[in-house]
Short mmCIF file of C-alpha atoms and ligand atoms in Angstrom, two decimals:
data_model
loop_
_atom_site.label_atom_id
_atom_site.label_comp_id
_atom_site.label_asym_id
_atom_site.label_seq_id
_atom_site.Cartn_x
_atom_site.Cartn_y
_atom_site.Cartn_z
CA UNK A 1 0.28 0.11 0.34
CA UNK A 2 2.54 2.59 0.90
CA UNK A 3 4.71 4.32 -1.92
CA UNK A 4 7.88 6.84 -1.61
CA UNK A 5 8.17 8.80 1.79
CA UNK A 6 6.79 12.07 0.52
CA UNK A 7 7.62 14.84 3.71
CA UNK A 8 8.50 14.64 7.31
CA UNK A 9 6.86 17.32 8.72
CA UNK A 10 8.33 19.88 11.50
CA UNK A 11 5.81 22.15 13.51
CA UNK A 12 7.51 25.57 14.43
CA UNK A 13 6.31 28.45 16.41
CA UNK A 14 8.29 30.92 14.00
CA UNK A 15 8.49 29.70 10.30
CA UNK A 16 9.80 32.76 9.42
CA UNK A 17 12.97 32.05 11.84
CA UNK A 18 12.74 28.03 10.58
CA UNK A 19 13.14 28.78 7.34
CA UNK A 20 15.85 30.67 7.71
CA UNK A 21 17.90 28.06 9.72
CA UNK A 22 17.09 25.37 6.53
CA UNK A 23 17.60 28.37 4.12
CA UNK A 24 20.74 29.98 5.55
CA UNK A 25 22.31 27.66 8.07
CA UNK A 26 21.69 24.41 6.20
CA UNK A 27 22.40 25.95 3.11
CA UNK A 28 18.93 23.98 1.38
CA UNK A 29 16.43 25.00 -0.86
CA UNK A 30 13.31 26.38 1.00
CA UNK A 31 10.25 27.37 -0.82
CA UNK A 32 7.47 30.95 -0.27
CA UNK A 33 4.89 30.52 2.76
CA UNK A 34 1.90 28.60 1.06
CA UNK A 35 -0.96 29.45 3.49
CA UNK A 36 -3.42 27.09 3.71
CA UNK A 37 -6.75 27.97 5.45
CA UNK A 38 -8.79 24.90 5.17
CA UNK A 39 -6.26 23.46 7.24
CA UNK A 40 -4.99 25.50 9.75
CA UNK A 41 -1.41 26.00 8.97
CA UNK A 42 1.42 28.05 6.81
CA UNK A 43 3.95 26.21 5.50
CA UNK A 44 7.22 25.97 3.67
CA UNK A 45 8.73 22.86 1.80
CA UNK A 46 12.62 21.98 1.46
CA UNK A 47 13.29 20.10 -1.20
CA UNK A 48 16.07 17.29 -0.98
CA UNK A 49 15.20 15.43 -3.95
CA UNK A 50 14.28 12.20 -3.09
CA UNK A 51 11.95 13.80 -0.54
CA UNK A 52 10.84 16.75 1.38
CA UNK A 53 10.87 18.88 4.97
CA UNK A 54 7.53 20.33 5.55
CA UNK A 55 7.94 23.10 7.96
CA UNK A 56 4.31 24.47 9.51
CA UNK A 57 3.25 27.29 11.63
CA UNK A 58 -0.20 27.57 12.70
CA UNK A 59 -2.46 29.82 10.90
CA UNK A 60 -5.88 31.03 12.57
CA UNK A 61 -7.80 30.33 15.35
CA UNK A 62 -8.47 26.86 15.77
CA UNK A 63 -5.03 25.07 14.04
CA UNK A 64 -4.74 21.70 14.47
CA UNK A 65 -1.53 21.56 15.68
CA UNK A 66 -1.67 24.38 18.06
CA UNK A 67 -2.14 21.76 20.82
CA UNK A 68 1.23 20.24 19.92
CA UNK A 69 2.79 23.27 19.92
CA UNK A 70 1.56 24.25 23.66
CA UNK A 71 3.05 20.46 24.13
CA UNK A 72 6.35 21.48 22.36
CA UNK A 73 6.78 24.66 22.65
CA UNK A 74 10.46 25.26 20.48
CA UNK A 75 8.31 22.83 17.61
CA UNK A 76 9.63 19.04 16.99
CA UNK A 77 8.57 16.33 14.74
CA UNK A 78 4.54 16.69 13.58
CA UNK A 79 4.12 14.21 11.32
CA UNK A 80 5.47 11.52 8.85
CA UNK A 81 3.81 11.63 5.06
CA UNK A 82 3.82 8.85 2.55
CA UNK A 83 2.20 8.59 -1.09
CA UNK A 84 -0.22 5.97 -1.91
CA UNK A 85 -1.90 5.68 -5.69
CA UNK A 86 -5.47 5.01 -4.26
CA UNK A 87 -6.04 6.98 -1.14
CA UNK A 88 -10.20 5.76 -1.17
CA UNK A 89 -8.58 1.87 -1.29
CA UNK A 90 -5.93 2.61 1.23
CA UNK A 91 -8.69 4.51 3.57
CA UNK A 92 -11.37 1.95 3.43
CA UNK A 93 -8.31 -1.32 3.93
CA UNK A 94 -7.37 0.37 7.07
CA UNK A 95 -10.74 1.33 8.14
CA UNK A 96 -11.40 -2.26 7.86
CA UNK A 97 -8.68 -3.23 10.22
CA UNK A 98 -9.76 -1.06 13.04
CA UNK A 99 -7.56 1.67 12.38
CA UNK A 100 -9.08 5.88 12.80
CA UNK A 101 -9.14 8.16 10.08
CA UNK A 102 -9.09 11.48 11.20
CA UNK A 103 -11.55 14.42 10.12
CA UNK A 104 -14.72 12.88 8.36
CA UNK A 105 -12.73 10.51 6.98
CA UNK A 106 -12.56 12.17 3.19
CA UNK A 107 -9.58 13.12 1.61
CA UNK A 108 -8.68 17.01 1.45
CA UNK A 109 -6.78 18.27 -0.93
CA UNK A 110 -3.32 19.13 0.64
CA UNK A 111 -0.47 21.57 0.01
CA UNK A 112 0.59 19.71 -2.69
CA UNK A 113 -2.71 19.71 -5.02
CA UNK A 114 -3.16 16.49 -4.32
CA UNK A 115 -5.80 14.37 -2.06
CA UNK A 116 -4.44 13.96 1.95
CA UNK A 117 -6.15 11.89 4.64
CA UNK A 118 -4.54 11.53 8.15
CA UNK A 119 -4.27 8.74 11.02
CA UNK A 120 -4.25 8.77 14.34
CA UNK A 121 -0.57 8.53 16.11
CA UNK A 122 -2.32 6.22 18.49
CA UNK A 123 -2.99 3.64 16.47
CA UNK A 124 0.38 3.83 14.01
CA UNK A 125 4.02 3.86 16.80
CA UNK A 126 2.83 7.22 18.17
CA UNK A 127 3.34 8.78 15.09
CA UNK A 128 0.67 11.10 12.94
CA UNK A 129 0.42 9.78 9.36
CA UNK A 130 -0.44 11.57 6.36
CA UNK A 131 -1.55 9.73 3.44
CA UNK A 132 -0.94 11.63 -0.24
CA UNK A 133 -2.52 10.60 -3.43
CA UNK A 134 0.16 10.77 -6.53
C1 LIG B 201 -2.60 18.70 4.37
C2 LIG B 201 -1.99 20.39 4.89
C3 LIG B 201 -0.30 19.71 4.41
C4 LIG B 201 0.36 18.74 3.40
O1 LIG B 201 1.20 18.93 4.15
O2 LIG B 201 -0.18 18.99 2.55
C5 LIG B 201 -0.40 19.27 6.26
O3 LIG B 201 0.70 18.27 6.45
S1 LIG B 201 -1.46 20.02 7.46
C6 LIG B 201 -0.94 19.28 9.11
C7 LIG B 201 -2.08 19.57 10.33
N1 LIG B 201 -3.02 18.95 10.15
C8 LIG B 201 -2.89 18.05 10.85
O4 LIG B 201 -2.17 17.77 11.93
C9 LIG B 201 -4.32 17.74 10.37
C10 LIG B 201 -4.40 15.99 11.65
N2 LIG B 201 -3.87 16.39 12.73
C11 LIG B 201 -5.23 16.34 14.25
O5 LIG B 201 -6.43 15.99 13.99
C12 LIG B 201 -4.70 16.43 15.48
O6 LIG B 201 -3.36 17.38 15.37
C13 LIG B 201 -4.64 15.17 15.90
C14 LIG B 201 -6.06 14.23 16.06
C15 LIG B 201 -3.64 13.90 15.40
C16 LIG B 201 -4.19 15.25 17.08
O7 LIG B 201 -5.24 16.31 18.04
P1 LIG B 201 -4.64 17.21 19.46
O8 LIG B 201 -3.20 17.86 19.37
O9 LIG B 201 -5.56 18.30 19.96
O10 LIG B 201 -3.92 16.65 20.76
P2 LIG B 201 -5.01 15.04 21.01
O11 LIG B 201 -4.73 15.18 22.61
O12 LIG B 201 -6.50 14.89 20.37
O13 LIG B 201 -4.08 13.84 21.00
C17 LIG B 201 -4.32 12.53 21.15
C18 LIG B 201 -3.08 11.97 21.88
O14 LIG B 201 -1.96 12.10 20.59
C19 LIG B 201 -1.00 12.89 20.61
N3 LIG B 201 -0.64 13.64 19.80
C20 LIG B 201 -1.27 14.65 18.86
N4 LIG B 201 -0.20 14.80 18.04
C21 LIG B 201 0.63 14.13 17.93
C22 LIG B 201 1.11 14.07 16.80
N5 LIG B 201 1.34 15.08 15.61
N6 LIG B 201 2.11 12.87 16.72
C23 LIG B 201 2.41 11.83 17.39
N7 LIG B 201 1.34 11.84 18.77
C24 LIG B 201 0.55 12.83 18.85
C25 LIG B 201 -1.70 13.52 22.05
O15 LIG B 201 0.14 13.71 22.79
C26 LIG B 201 -2.24 12.98 23.01
O16 LIG B 201 -1.62 11.56 23.03
P3 LIG B 201 -1.71 11.16 24.88
O17 LIG B 201 -1.05 10.29 25.07
O18 LIG B 201 -3.37 10.97 24.91
O19 LIG B 201 -1.76 12.76 25.62
CO1 LIG B 202 1.84 17.21 5.51
#
């Protein structure tokens, strides 16, 4: 079911400062900020060639990462995104196995313009998983 690693996401309190660490200190290519109001975050991507790092900060009052940052004020690893070729088939297989799909279970369009879903961290080794259909 799982394809390539698409991105590892790091939640941060200050996206500008985090982007500067990757751009200047780590001399990496960093995309411009991309507000995603439907997801309650603003993101940038660090392109590594074989995968990406997503840096994300809260956007708006009800950001789903606000509680994470309250627990981790300096930021931290937030989720890992795997590619799948059929997100509905993947969802249905996971639900049939008793896994929890977050939200209403319907894929939403993510930062790359592709359908994404999130799986509950408690079902997957304490790690929040994002699936992205490619
Ligand atoms: C889609 C656009 C973009 C893209 O790549 O294209 C993005 O990736 S946007 C990313 C931001 N959106 C999301 O994260 C949506 C899915 N996330 C959620 O629905 C929530 O964050 C949720 C339900 C995972 C956690 O909610 P909350 O932080 O309010 O905490 P809870 O008390 O409900 O957490 C229950 C339990 O899980 C632990 N937890 C929470 N977040 C994480 C995490 N990122 N990694 C691992 N574990 C996590 C939390 O500590 C609680 O554990 P407990 O032992 O019960 O204290
Ligand atoms: Co993501």
